[in-house]
Amino acid sequence: MGTESAEPNQEEPCFYRGRPKHSPEEEARLERQHFWKIINAFRYYRTHFEERLKRCERHFLSLPRRHQQLLSGFLDKLAEIRRCMECNHEVLQAIVHSCTHMFENMEYDEDENMRRAGPSSTFDMDKLKSTIKQFVRDWSETGKGERDSCYAPIIREIQIQFPPEKRDVSEVKVLVPGAGLGRLAWEIASLGYSCQGNEWSFFMLFCSNFVLNRCEKENCLTLYPWIHQFSNNKLSGDQMRAVTFPDVNPQSLPLDSDFSMTAGDFLEVYTDPNTWDCVATCFFIDTAHNVLDYIDTIWNILKPGGVWINLGPLLYHFENMANELSIELSYEEIKGTILKCGFQLEAERESVLSTYTENERSMLKYLYDCVFFVVRKPAALISNSQNCKGGELKAPMT
């Protein structure tokens, strides 16, 4: 980068881990720019999807007259999908309406150039449509089966490790990195534990802020999460079925509950050592550029005697992204590293079946064969053990 390699056949790496560091002023400008880019995606949703529907109409009208007659209800179906899209649009606009004031330590004032939605990237629109399906997973009755498969084992393990009948669970501090729309963290807090969720994505943060702070009644809002799926539908109506949310009142936590959500990169936000009794990760560790960084951080922030509970697959998010560092390890390699770091393995299941934002009526489904493990940071650390110290994995003593 900037200089040529002395060996013409040797590729020069150009890996990045997140954004390069800038001055505080430039960081603030880039953060504000990214914030409004995501707001723009929410605002552009209607225009984006309207273009998709118009393309469907053009293709249908290009068919021979006889074929159009055989599909006499096709345009009516598109009209119904358009109505569903308008409902989604209204919810998305409600979500972004008060986002400029959602952070305690940052205001993203809007200027005139940002009030009108412009074209958004395909990547951002795909992320937005994926986020709509997160409401199904986290806050609808439809998503209960999915939550039972991946959230329930973690919650049960927390109750085993920190039984409410034996201690004051309000003093047990649980961290949920990659909290998404916040349901797992909310469920843990509803049991009386002190729980904090952490999330990096503005898509998720906007939506979690809305559902946790603006929704006060059960099933008060409706989304149509499957209208973007034009393939693998058995019945036409499957594409247009509604999902109501939230299935519980997010405001129903006891007044003395200790529940919060933080925004930011997990590795940068959580640096204070010996702080958390439990770290619970669900479909999270494969979001790392380098999963060993996550292991180091979890070791550092856990109190001696604290536990790390994990459930999820290894679908590495940066695997096929150009110019992004991505270390793809097998579970065998990850487990070996965790043990070398000094963690003690207490429980393990190498086959926990779970879906992720599944469309249960689709002709195409993905089933993850997840791993579940519980490891403990020893209460008494031995100075010559292979512990994670100073962000490094110490080699075995000989």
CSV table of N, CA, C and O in Angstrom, one decimal, residues 258-371:
chain,number,residue,atom,x,y,z
A,258,ASP,N,-32.3,-3.5,36.6
A,258,ASP,CA,-31.0,-2.9,36.1
A,258,ASP,C,-30.8,-3.5,34.6
A,258,ASP,O,-30.2,-4.5,34.5
A,259,PHE,N,-31.3,-2.7,33.7
A,259,PHE,CA,-31.2,-3.2,32.3
A,259,PHE,C,-30.8,-2.0,31.4
A,259,PHE,O,-31.4,-0.9,31.5
A,260,SER,N,-29.8,-2.2,30.5
A,260,SER,CA,-29.4,-1.1,29.7
A,260,SER,C,-28.9,-1.7,28.4
A,260,SER,O,-28.6,-2.9,28.3
A,261,MET,N,-28.7,-0.8,27.4
A,261,MET,CA,-28.1,-1.1,26.1
A,261,MET,C,-27.0,-0.1,25.8
A,261,MET,O,-27.2,1.1,26.0
A,262,THR,N,-25.9,-0.6,25.3
A,262,THR,CA,-24.8,0.3,24.9
A,262,THR,C,-24.6,0.2,23.4
A,262,THR,O,-24.8,-0.9,22.8
A,263,ALA,N,-24.1,1.3,22.8
A,263,ALA,CA,-23.7,1.3,21.4
A,263,ALA,C,-22.2,1.3,21.2
A,263,ALA,O,-21.5,2.0,22.0
A,264,GLY,N,-21.7,0.5,20.3
A,264,GLY,CA,-20.3,0.6,20.0
A,264,GLY,C,-19.7,-0.8,19.8
A,264,GLY,O,-20.3,-1.8,20.0
A,265,ASP,N,-18.4,-0.7,19.4
A,265,ASP,CA,-17.6,-1.9,19.1
A,265,ASP,C,-17.3,-2.6,20.4
A,265,ASP,O,-16.7,-2.0,21.3
A,266,PHE,N,-17.7,-3.9,20.5
A,266,PHE,CA,-17.5,-4.6,21.8
A,266,PHE,C,-16.1,-4.5,22.2
A,266,PHE,O,-15.8,-4.4,23.4
A,267,LEU,N,-15.1,-4.6,21.3
A,267,LEU,CA,-13.7,-4.6,21.7
A,267,LEU,C,-13.2,-3.3,22.2
A,267,LEU,O,-12.3,-3.2,23.0
A,268,GLU,N,-13.9,-2.2,21.8
A,268,GLU,CA,-13.5,-0.9,22.2
A,268,GLU,C,-14.3,-0.4,23.5
A,268,GLU,O,-13.7,0.3,24.3
A,269,VAL,N,-15.5,-0.9,23.6
A,269,VAL,CA,-16.3,-0.4,24.7
A,269,VAL,C,-15.9,-1.1,26.0
A,269,VAL,O,-15.9,-0.5,27.1
A,270,TYR,N,-15.6,-2.4,25.9
A,270,TYR,CA,-15.4,-3.2,27.2
A,270,TYR,C,-13.9,-3.5,27.4
A,270,TYR,O,-13.4,-4.4,26.8
A,271,THR,N,-13.3,-2.6,28.1
A,271,THR,CA,-11.9,-2.8,28.4
A,271,THR,C,-11.5,-2.9,29.9
A,271,THR,O,-10.4,-3.2,30.3
A,272,ASP,N,-12.5,-2.6,30.8
A,272,ASP,CA,-12.2,-2.6,32.2
A,272,ASP,C,-12.2,-4.1,32.7
A,272,ASP,O,-13.1,-4.9,32.5
A,273,PRO,N,-11.1,-4.5,33.3
A,273,PRO,CA,-10.9,-5.9,33.7
A,273,PRO,C,-11.8,-6.2,34.9
A,273,PRO,O,-12.2,-5.4,35.7
A,274,ASN,N,-12.1,-7.5,35.0
A,274,ASN,CA,-12.7,-8.1,36.2
A,274,ASN,C,-14.0,-7.4,36.6
A,274,ASN,O,-14.2,-7.0,37.7
A,275,THR,N,-14.9,-7.2,35.6
A,275,THR,CA,-16.1,-6.4,35.8
A,275,THR,C,-17.4,-7.2,35.7
A,275,THR,O,-18.3,-6.9,36.5
A,276,TRP,N,-17.4,-8.3,34.9
A,276,TRP,CA,-18.7,-9.0,34.7
A,276,TRP,C,-18.6,-10.4,35.3
A,276,TRP,O,-17.6,-11.1,35.2
A,277,ASP,N,-19.8,-10.8,35.9
A,277,ASP,CA,-19.9,-12.1,36.4
A,277,ASP,C,-20.2,-13.1,35.2
A,277,ASP,O,-19.8,-14.3,35.4
A,278,CYS,N,-20.8,-12.7,34.2
A,278,CYS,CA,-21.2,-13.6,33.1
A,278,CYS,C,-21.2,-12.8,31.8
A,278,CYS,O,-21.7,-11.7,31.7
A,279,VAL,N,-20.7,-13.4,30.7
A,279,VAL,CA,-20.8,-12.9,29.4
A,279,VAL,C,-21.6,-14.0,28.6
A,279,VAL,O,-21.2,-15.2,28.6
A,280,ALA,N,-22.7,-13.6,28.0
A,280,ALA,CA,-23.6,-14.5,27.3
A,280,ALA,C,-23.5,-14.1,25.8
A,280,ALA,O,-24.0,-13.0,25.4
A,281,THR,N,-23.0,-15.0,24.9
A,281,THR,CA,-22.9,-14.7,23.5
A,281,THR,C,-23.8,-15.7,22.7
A,281,THR,O,-23.7,-16.9,22.9
A,282,CYS,N,-24.6,-15.1,21.8
A,282,CYS,CA,-25.6,-15.9,21.0
A,282,CYS,C,-25.4,-15.5,19.6
A,282,CYS,O,-25.7,-14.3,19.3
A,283,PHE,N,-25.0,-16.4,18.7
A,283,PHE,CA,-24.8,-16.0,17.3
A,283,PHE,C,-23.9,-14.8,17.2
A,283,PHE,O,-24.2,-13.8,16.5
A,284,PHE,N,-22.8,-14.8,17.9
A,284,PHE,CA,-22.0,-13.6,18.0
A,284,PHE,C,-20.6,-13.8,17.6
A,284,PHE,O,-20.0,-12.9,16.9
A,285,ILE,N,-19.9,-14.9,18.1
A,285,ILE,CA,-18.4,-14.9,18.0
A,285,ILE,C,-18.0,-14.9,16.5
A,285,ILE,O,-16.8,-14.5,16.2
A,286,ASP,N,-18.8,-15.3,15.6
A,286,ASP,CA,-18.4,-15.3,14.2
A,286,ASP,C,-18.6,-13.9,13.5
A,286,ASP,O,-18.3,-13.8,12.3
A,287,THR,N,-18.9,-12.9,14.3
A,287,THR,CA,-19.0,-11.5,13.8
A,287,THR,C,-17.6,-10.9,13.9
A,287,THR,O,-17.4,-9.7,13.4
A,288,ALA,N,-16.6,-11.6,14.4
A,288,ALA,CA,-15.3,-11.0,14.7
A,288,ALA,C,-14.4,-11.1,13.4
A,288,ALA,O,-14.5,-12.0,12.6
A,289,HIS,N,-13.6,-10.1,13.2
A,289,HIS,CA,-12.5,-10.1,12.3
A,289,HIS,C,-11.5,-11.2,12.7
A,289,HIS,O,-11.0,-12.0,11.9
A,290,ASN,N,-11.3,-11.3,14.0
A,290,ASN,CA,-10.4,-12.2,14.6
A,290,ASN,C,-11.0,-12.7,15.9
A,290,ASN,O,-11.0,-11.9,16.9
A,291,VAL,N,-11.5,-13.9,15.9
A,291,VAL,CA,-12.3,-14.4,17.1
A,291,VAL,C,-11.4,-14.4,18.3
A,291,VAL,O,-11.8,-14.3,19.5
A,292,LEU,N,-10.0,-14.5,18.2
A,292,LEU,CA,-9.1,-14.5,19.3
A,292,LEU,C,-9.2,-13.2,20.1
A,292,LEU,O,-9.0,-13.1,21.3
A,293,ASP,N,-9.5,-12.1,19.3
A,293,ASP,CA,-9.7,-10.8,20.0
A,293,ASP,C,-10.9,-10.9,21.0
A,293,ASP,O,-10.8,-10.3,22.1
A,294,TYR,N,-12.0,-11.5,20.5
A,294,TYR,CA,-13.1,-11.7,21.4
A,294,TYR,C,-12.8,-12.5,22.6
A,294,TYR,O,-13.2,-12.2,23.8
A,295,ILE,N,-12.0,-13.6,22.4
A,295,ILE,CA,-11.6,-14.4,23.6
A,295,ILE,C,-10.8,-13.7,24.6
A,295,ILE,O,-11.0,-13.7,25.8
A,296,ASP,N,-9.8,-12.9,24.1
A,296,ASP,CA,-9.0,-12.1,24.9
A,296,ASP,C,-9.8,-11.1,25.8
A,296,ASP,O,-9.7,-10.9,27.0
A,297,THR,N,-10.8,-10.4,25.1
A,297,THR,CA,-11.6,-9.4,25.7
A,297,THR,C,-12.5,-10.0,26.8
A,297,THR,O,-12.7,-9.5,27.9
A,298,ILE,N,-13.1,-11.2,26.5
A,298,ILE,CA,-14.0,-11.8,27.4
A,298,ILE,C,-13.2,-12.3,28.6
A,298,ILE,O,-13.7,-12.1,29.8
A,299,TRP,N,-12.0,-12.8,28.4
A,299,TRP,CA,-11.2,-13.2,29.5
A,299,TRP,C,-10.9,-12.0,30.4
A,299,TRP,O,-11.0,-12.1,31.6
A,300,ASN,N,-10.6,-10.9,29.8
A,300,ASN,CA,-10.2,-9.7,30.6
A,300,ASN,C,-11.3,-9.1,31.4
A,300,ASN,O,-11.1,-8.7,32.5
A,301,ILE,N,-12.5,-9.1,30.8
A,301,ILE,CA,-13.6,-8.4,31.5
A,301,ILE,C,-14.4,-9.3,32.5
A,301,ILE,O,-15.1,-8.7,33.4
A,302,LEU,N,-14.2,-10.6,32.4
A,302,LEU,CA,-14.8,-11.5,33.4
A,302,LEU,C,-14.1,-11.4,34.7
A,302,LEU,O,-12.9,-11.3,34.8
A,303,LYS,N,-14.9,-11.4,35.8
A,303,LYS,CA,-14.3,-11.5,37.1
A,303,LYS,C,-13.7,-12.9,37.3
A,303,LYS,O,-14.2,-13.8,36.7
A,304,PRO,N,-12.7,-13.0,38.1
A,304,PRO,CA,-12.3,-14.4,38.5
A,304,PRO,C,-13.5,-15.2,39.0
A,304,PRO,O,-14.2,-14.7,39.9
A,305,GLY,N,-13.6,-16.4,38.4
A,305,GLY,CA,-14.8,-17.2,38.8
A,305,GLY,C,-16.0,-16.9,37.9
A,305,GLY,O,-17.0,-17.6,37.9
A,306,GLY,N,-15.9,-15.9,37.0
A,306,GLY,CA,-17.0,-15.6,36.1
A,306,GLY,C,-17.1,-16.6,35.0
A,306,GLY,O,-16.2,-17.4,34.7
A,307,VAL,N,-18.3,-16.7,34.3
A,307,VAL,CA,-18.5,-17.7,33.3
A,307,VAL,C,-18.9,-17.0,31.9
A,307,VAL,O,-19.5,-15.9,31.9
A,308,TRP,N,-18.5,-17.7,30.9
A,308,TRP,CA,-18.8,-17.3,29.5
A,308,TRP,C,-19.7,-18.4,29.0
A,308,TRP,O,-19.3,-19.6,28.9
A,309,ILE,N,-20.9,-18.0,28.5
A,309,ILE,CA,-21.9,-19.0,28.0
A,309,ILE,C,-22.1,-18.6,26.5
A,309,ILE,O,-22.3,-17.4,26.2
A,310,ASN,N,-21.9,-19.6,25.6
A,310,ASN,CA,-22.0,-19.3,24.2
A,310,ASN,C,-22.9,-20.3,23.5
A,310,ASN,O,-22.8,-21.5,23.8
A,311,LEU,N,-23.6,-19.8,22.5
A,311,LEU,CA,-24.4,-20.7,21.6
A,311,LEU,C,-24.4,-20.0,20.2
A,311,LEU,O,-24.7,-18.8,20.1
A,312,GLY,N,-24.1,-20.8,19.2
A,312,GLY,CA,-24.1,-20.3,17.8
A,312,GLY,C,-23.3,-21.1,16.9
A,312,GLY,O,-22.6,-22.0,17.2
A,313,PRO,N,-23.4,-20.7,15.6
A,313,PRO,CA,-22.6,-21.3,14.5
A,313,PRO,C,-21.3,-20.6,14.3
A,313,PRO,O,-20.9,-19.7,15.1
A,314,LEU,N,-20.6,-20.9,13.2
A,314,LEU,CA,-19.4,-20.1,12.8
A,314,LEU,C,-19.5,-19.7,11.3
A,314,LEU,O,-18.8,-20.1,10.5
A,315,LEU,N,-20.5,-18.8,11.1
A,315,LEU,CA,-20.7,-18.2,9.8
A,315,LEU,C,-19.9,-16.9,9.8
A,315,LEU,O,-20.5,-15.8,10.1
A,316,TYR,N,-18.7,-16.9,9.4
A,316,TYR,CA,-17.8,-15.7,9.6
A,316,TYR,C,-18.2,-14.6,8.7
A,316,TYR,O,-18.3,-14.7,7.5
A,317,HIS,N,-18.6,-13.5,9.3
A,317,HIS,CA,-19.2,-12.4,8.6
A,317,HIS,C,-18.3,-11.7,7.6
A,317,HIS,O,-18.8,-11.1,6.6
A,318,PHE,N,-17.0,-11.7,7.8
A,318,PHE,CA,-16.1,-11.0,6.9
A,318,PHE,C,-15.3,-11.9,6.0
A,318,PHE,O,-14.4,-11.5,5.3
A,319,GLU,N,-15.8,-13.2,5.9
A,319,GLU,CA,-15.0,-14.1,5.1
A,319,GLU,C,-14.8,-13.7,3.7
A,319,GLU,O,-13.8,-13.9,3.1
A,320,ASN,N,-15.8,-13.2,3.0
A,320,ASN,CA,-15.8,-12.9,1.6
A,320,ASN,C,-15.8,-11.4,1.3
A,320,ASN,O,-16.2,-11.0,0.2
A,321,MET,N,-15.4,-10.6,2.3
A,321,MET,CA,-15.4,-9.2,2.1
A,321,MET,C,-14.0,-8.7,1.7
A,321,MET,O,-13.0,-9.0,2.4
A,322,ALA,N,-13.9,-8.0,0.6
A,322,ALA,CA,-12.6,-7.5,0.1
A,322,ALA,C,-12.0,-6.6,1.1
A,322,ALA,O,-12.7,-5.7,1.7
A,323,ASN,N,-10.7,-6.7,1.3
A,323,ASN,CA,-9.9,-5.7,2.1
A,323,ASN,C,-10.3,-5.8,3.6
A,323,ASN,O,-10.1,-4.8,4.3
A,324,GLU,N,-10.9,-6.9,4.0
A,324,GLU,CA,-11.3,-7.0,5.5
A,324,GLU,C,-10.6,-8.2,6.0
A,324,GLU,O,-10.6,-9.3,5.5
A,325,LEU,N,-9.9,-8.0,7.1
A,325,LEU,CA,-9.2,-9.1,7.8
A,325,LEU,C,-10.3,-10.1,8.3
A,325,LEU,O,-11.3,-9.7,8.8
A,326,SER,N,-10.1,-11.4,8.0
A,326,SER,CA,-11.0,-12.4,8.5
A,326,SER,C,-10.2,-13.7,8.8
A,326,SER,O,-9.6,-14.3,7.9
A,327,ILE,N,-10.3,-14.1,10.0
A,327,ILE,CA,-9.6,-15.3,10.4
A,327,ILE,C,-10.7,-16.4,10.7
A,327,ILE,O,-11.5,-16.2,11.6
A,328,GLU,N,-10.8,-17.4,9.8
A,328,GLU,CA,-11.9,-18.4,9.9
A,328,GLU,C,-11.3,-19.6,10.6
A,328,GLU,O,-10.5,-20.4,10.0
A,329,LEU,N,-11.7,-19.9,11.8
A,329,LEU,CA,-11.3,-21.0,12.6
A,329,LEU,C,-12.4,-22.1,12.7
A,329,LEU,O,-13.5,-21.7,12.8
A,330,SER,N,-12.0,-23.3,12.9
A,330,SER,CA,-12.9,-24.4,13.2
A,330,SER,C,-13.2,-24.3,14.7
A,330,SER,O,-12.5,-23.6,15.5
A,331,TYR,N,-14.3,-24.9,15.1
A,331,TYR,CA,-14.6,-24.9,16.5
A,331,TYR,C,-13.5,-25.6,17.3
A,331,TYR,O,-13.2,-25.2,18.4
A,332,GLU,N,-12.9,-26.7,16.7
A,332,GLU,CA,-11.8,-27.3,17.4
A,332,GLU,C,-10.7,-26.4,17.7
A,332,GLU,O,-10.2,-26.4,18.8
A,333,GLU,N,-10.4,-25.5,16.8
A,333,GLU,CA,-9.3,-24.5,17.0
A,333,GLU,C,-9.7,-23.5,18.0
A,333,GLU,O,-8.9,-23.1,18.9
A,334,ILE,N,-11.0,-23.0,18.0
A,334,ILE,CA,-11.5,-22.1,18.9
A,334,ILE,C,-11.5,-22.6,20.3
A,334,ILE,O,-11.0,-22.0,21.3
A,335,LYS,N,-12.0,-23.9,20.5
A,335,LYS,CA,-12.0,-24.5,21.8
A,335,LYS,C,-10.6,-24.7,22.3
A,335,LYS,O,-10.3,-24.4,23.5
A,336,GLY,N,-9.7,-25.1,21.5
A,336,GLY,CA,-8.3,-25.2,21.9
A,336,GLY,C,-7.7,-23.9,22.4
A,336,GLY,O,-7.0,-23.9,23.4
A,337,THR,N,-8.0,-22.9,21.7
A,337,THR,CA,-7.5,-21.6,22.1
A,337,THR,C,-8.1,-21.1,23.5
A,337,THR,O,-7.4,-20.6,24.3
A,338,ILE,N,-9.4,-21.3,23.6
A,338,ILE,CA,-10.1,-21.0,24.9
A,338,ILE,C,-9.4,-21.7,26.1
A,338,ILE,O,-9.2,-21.1,27.1
A,339,LEU,N,-9.1,-23.0,25.9
A,339,LEU,CA,-8.5,-23.7,27.0
A,339,LEU,C,-7.1,-23.3,27.2
A,339,LEU,O,-6.6,-23.2,28.4
A,340,LYS,N,-6.3,-23.0,26.2
A,340,LYS,CA,-5.0,-22.5,26.3
A,340,LYS,C,-5.0,-21.1,27.0
A,340,LYS,O,-4.0,-20.8,27.8
A,341,CYS,N,-6.0,-20.4,26.8
A,341,CYS,CA,-6.1,-19.0,27.4
A,341,CYS,C,-6.3,-19.2,29.0
A,341,CYS,O,-5.9,-18.3,29.7
A,342,GLY,N,-6.8,-20.3,29.4
A,342,GLY,CA,-6.9,-20.5,30.9
A,342,GLY,C,-8.3,-20.8,31.3
A,342,GLY,O,-8.6,-21.1,32.5
A,343,PHE,N,-9.3,-20.7,30.4
A,343,PHE,CA,-10.7,-21.1,30.7
A,343,PHE,C,-10.8,-22.5,31.1
A,343,PHE,O,-10.1,-23.4,30.5
A,344,GLN,N,-11.7,-22.8,31.9
A,344,GLN,CA,-12.0,-24.2,32.3
A,344,GLN,C,-13.4,-24.6,31.7
A,344,GLN,O,-14.4,-23.9,31.9
A,345,LEU,N,-13.4,-25.7,30.9
A,345,LEU,CA,-14.7,-26.1,30.3
A,345,LEU,C,-15.6,-26.8,31.3
A,345,LEU,O,-15.2,-27.8,31.9
A,346,GLU,N,-16.8,-26.3,31.4
A,346,GLU,CA,-17.7,-26.9,32.3
A,346,GLU,C,-18.9,-27.6,31.7
A,346,GLU,O,-19.5,-28.5,32.3
A,347,ALA,N,-19.3,-27.2,30.5
A,347,ALA,CA,-20.4,-27.8,29.8
A,347,ALA,C,-20.2,-27.6,28.3
A,347,ALA,O,-19.6,-26.6,27.9
A,348,GLU,N,-20.6,-28.6,27.5
A,348,GLU,CA,-20.5,-28.5,26.1
A,348,GLU,C,-21.5,-29.4,25.4
A,348,GLU,O,-21.7,-30.5,25.8
A,349,ARG,N,-22.1,-28.8,24.3
A,349,ARG,CA,-23.0,-29.6,23.4
A,349,ARG,C,-22.6,-29.2,22.0
A,349,ARG,O,-22.8,-28.0,21.7
A,350,GLU,N,-22.2,-30.1,21.2
A,350,GLU,CA,-21.7,-29.8,19.9
A,350,GLU,C,-22.8,-29.8,18.8
A,350,GLU,O,-22.5,-29.6,17.6
A,351,SER,N,-24.0,-30.1,19.2
A,351,SER,CA,-25.1,-30.1,18.2
A,351,SER,C,-26.4,-29.6,18.8
A,351,SER,O,-27.1,-30.3,19.5
A,352,VAL,N,-26.6,-28.3,18.7
A,352,VAL,CA,-27.8,-27.6,19.1
A,352,VAL,C,-28.5,-27.0,17.8
A,352,VAL,O,-27.9,-26.1,17.2
A,353,LEU,N,-29.6,-27.6,17.4
A,353,LEU,CA,-30.2,-27.1,16.1
A,353,LEU,C,-31.0,-25.8,16.3
A,353,LEU,O,-31.7,-25.7,17.3
A,354,SER,N,-30.7,-24.9,15.5
A,354,SER,CA,-31.4,-23.6,15.6
A,354,SER,C,-31.5,-22.9,14.2
A,354,SER,O,-30.7,-23.2,13.3
A,355,THR,N,-32.5,-22.1,14.0
A,355,THR,CA,-32.7,-21.3,12.8
A,355,THR,C,-32.4,-19.9,13.2
A,355,THR,O,-32.1,-19.5,14.3
A,356,TYR,N,-32.4,-19.0,12.1
A,356,TYR,CA,-32.1,-17.6,12.4
A,356,TYR,C,-33.0,-16.8,11.4
A,356,TYR,O,-32.8,-16.9,10.2
A,357,THR,N,-33.9,-16.0,12.0
A,357,THR,CA,-34.9,-15.3,11.2
A,357,THR,C,-35.5,-16.1,10.1
A,357,THR,O,-35.6,-15.7,9.0
A,358,GLU,N,-36.0,-17.3,10.5
A,358,GLU,CA,-36.5,-18.3,9.5
A,358,GLU,C,-37.9,-17.9,9.1
A,358,GLU,O,-38.7,-17.5,9.9
A,359,ASN,N,-38.1,-18.0,7.8
A,359,ASN,CA,-39.5,-17.9,7.2
A,359,ASN,C,-40.0,-19.4,7.2
A,359,ASN,O,-39.7,-20.2,6.4
A,360,GLU,N,-40.9,-19.7,8.2
A,360,GLU,CA,-41.3,-21.1,8.4
A,360,GLU,C,-42.1,-21.6,7.2
A,360,GLU,O,-42.2,-22.9,7.1
A,361,ARG,N,-42.6,-20.8,6.4
A,361,ARG,CA,-43.4,-21.3,5.2
A,361,ARG,C,-42.6,-21.2,3.9
A,361,ARG,O,-43.1,-21.5,2.8
A,362,SER,N,-41.4,-20.9,4.0
A,362,SER,CA,-40.6,-20.8,2.8
A,362,SER,C,-40.2,-22.2,2.3
A,362,SER,O,-40.1,-23.2,3.1
A,363,MET,N,-40.0,-22.4,1.0
A,363,MET,CA,-39.5,-23.7,0.4
A,363,MET,C,-38.0,-23.8,0.6
A,363,MET,O,-37.5,-24.9,0.3
A,364,LEU,N,-37.4,-22.8,1.1
A,364,LEU,CA,-35.9,-22.9,1.4
A,364,LEU,C,-35.7,-22.5,2.8
A,364,LEU,O,-36.1,-21.4,3.3
A,365,LYS,N,-35.0,-23.3,3.6
A,365,LYS,CA,-34.8,-23.0,5.0
A,365,LYS,C,-33.3,-23.4,5.3
A,365,LYS,O,-32.7,-24.3,4.7
A,366,TYR,N,-32.7,-22.6,6.2
A,366,TYR,CA,-31.4,-22.8,6.7
A,366,TYR,C,-31.5,-23.3,8.2
A,366,TYR,O,-32.1,-22.7,9.0
A,367,LEU,N,-30.8,-24.4,8.5
A,367,LEU,CA,-30.8,-24.9,9.8
A,367,LEU,C,-29.3,-24.9,10.3
A,367,LEU,O,-28.5,-25.6,9.7
A,368,TYR,N,-29.0,-24.2,11.4
A,368,TYR,CA,-27.7,-24.2,11.9
A,368,TYR,C,-27.5,-25.3,13.0
A,368,TYR,O,-28.4,-25.5,13.9
A,369,ASP,N,-26.4,-26.0,12.9
A,369,ASP,CA,-26.0,-27.0,13.9
A,369,ASP,C,-25.0,-26.4,14.8
A,369,ASP,O,-23.8,-26.4,14.6
A,370,CYS,N,-25.6,-25.7,15.8
A,370,CYS,CA,-24.8,-24.8,16.7
A,370,CYS,C,-24.0,-25.6,17.8
A,370,CYS,O,-24.3,-26.7,18.1
A,371,VAL,N,-23.0,-24.9,18.3
A,371,VAL,CA,-22.3,-25.4,19.4
A,371,VAL,C,-22.7,-24.6,20.6
A,371,VAL,O,-22.9,-23.4,20.5
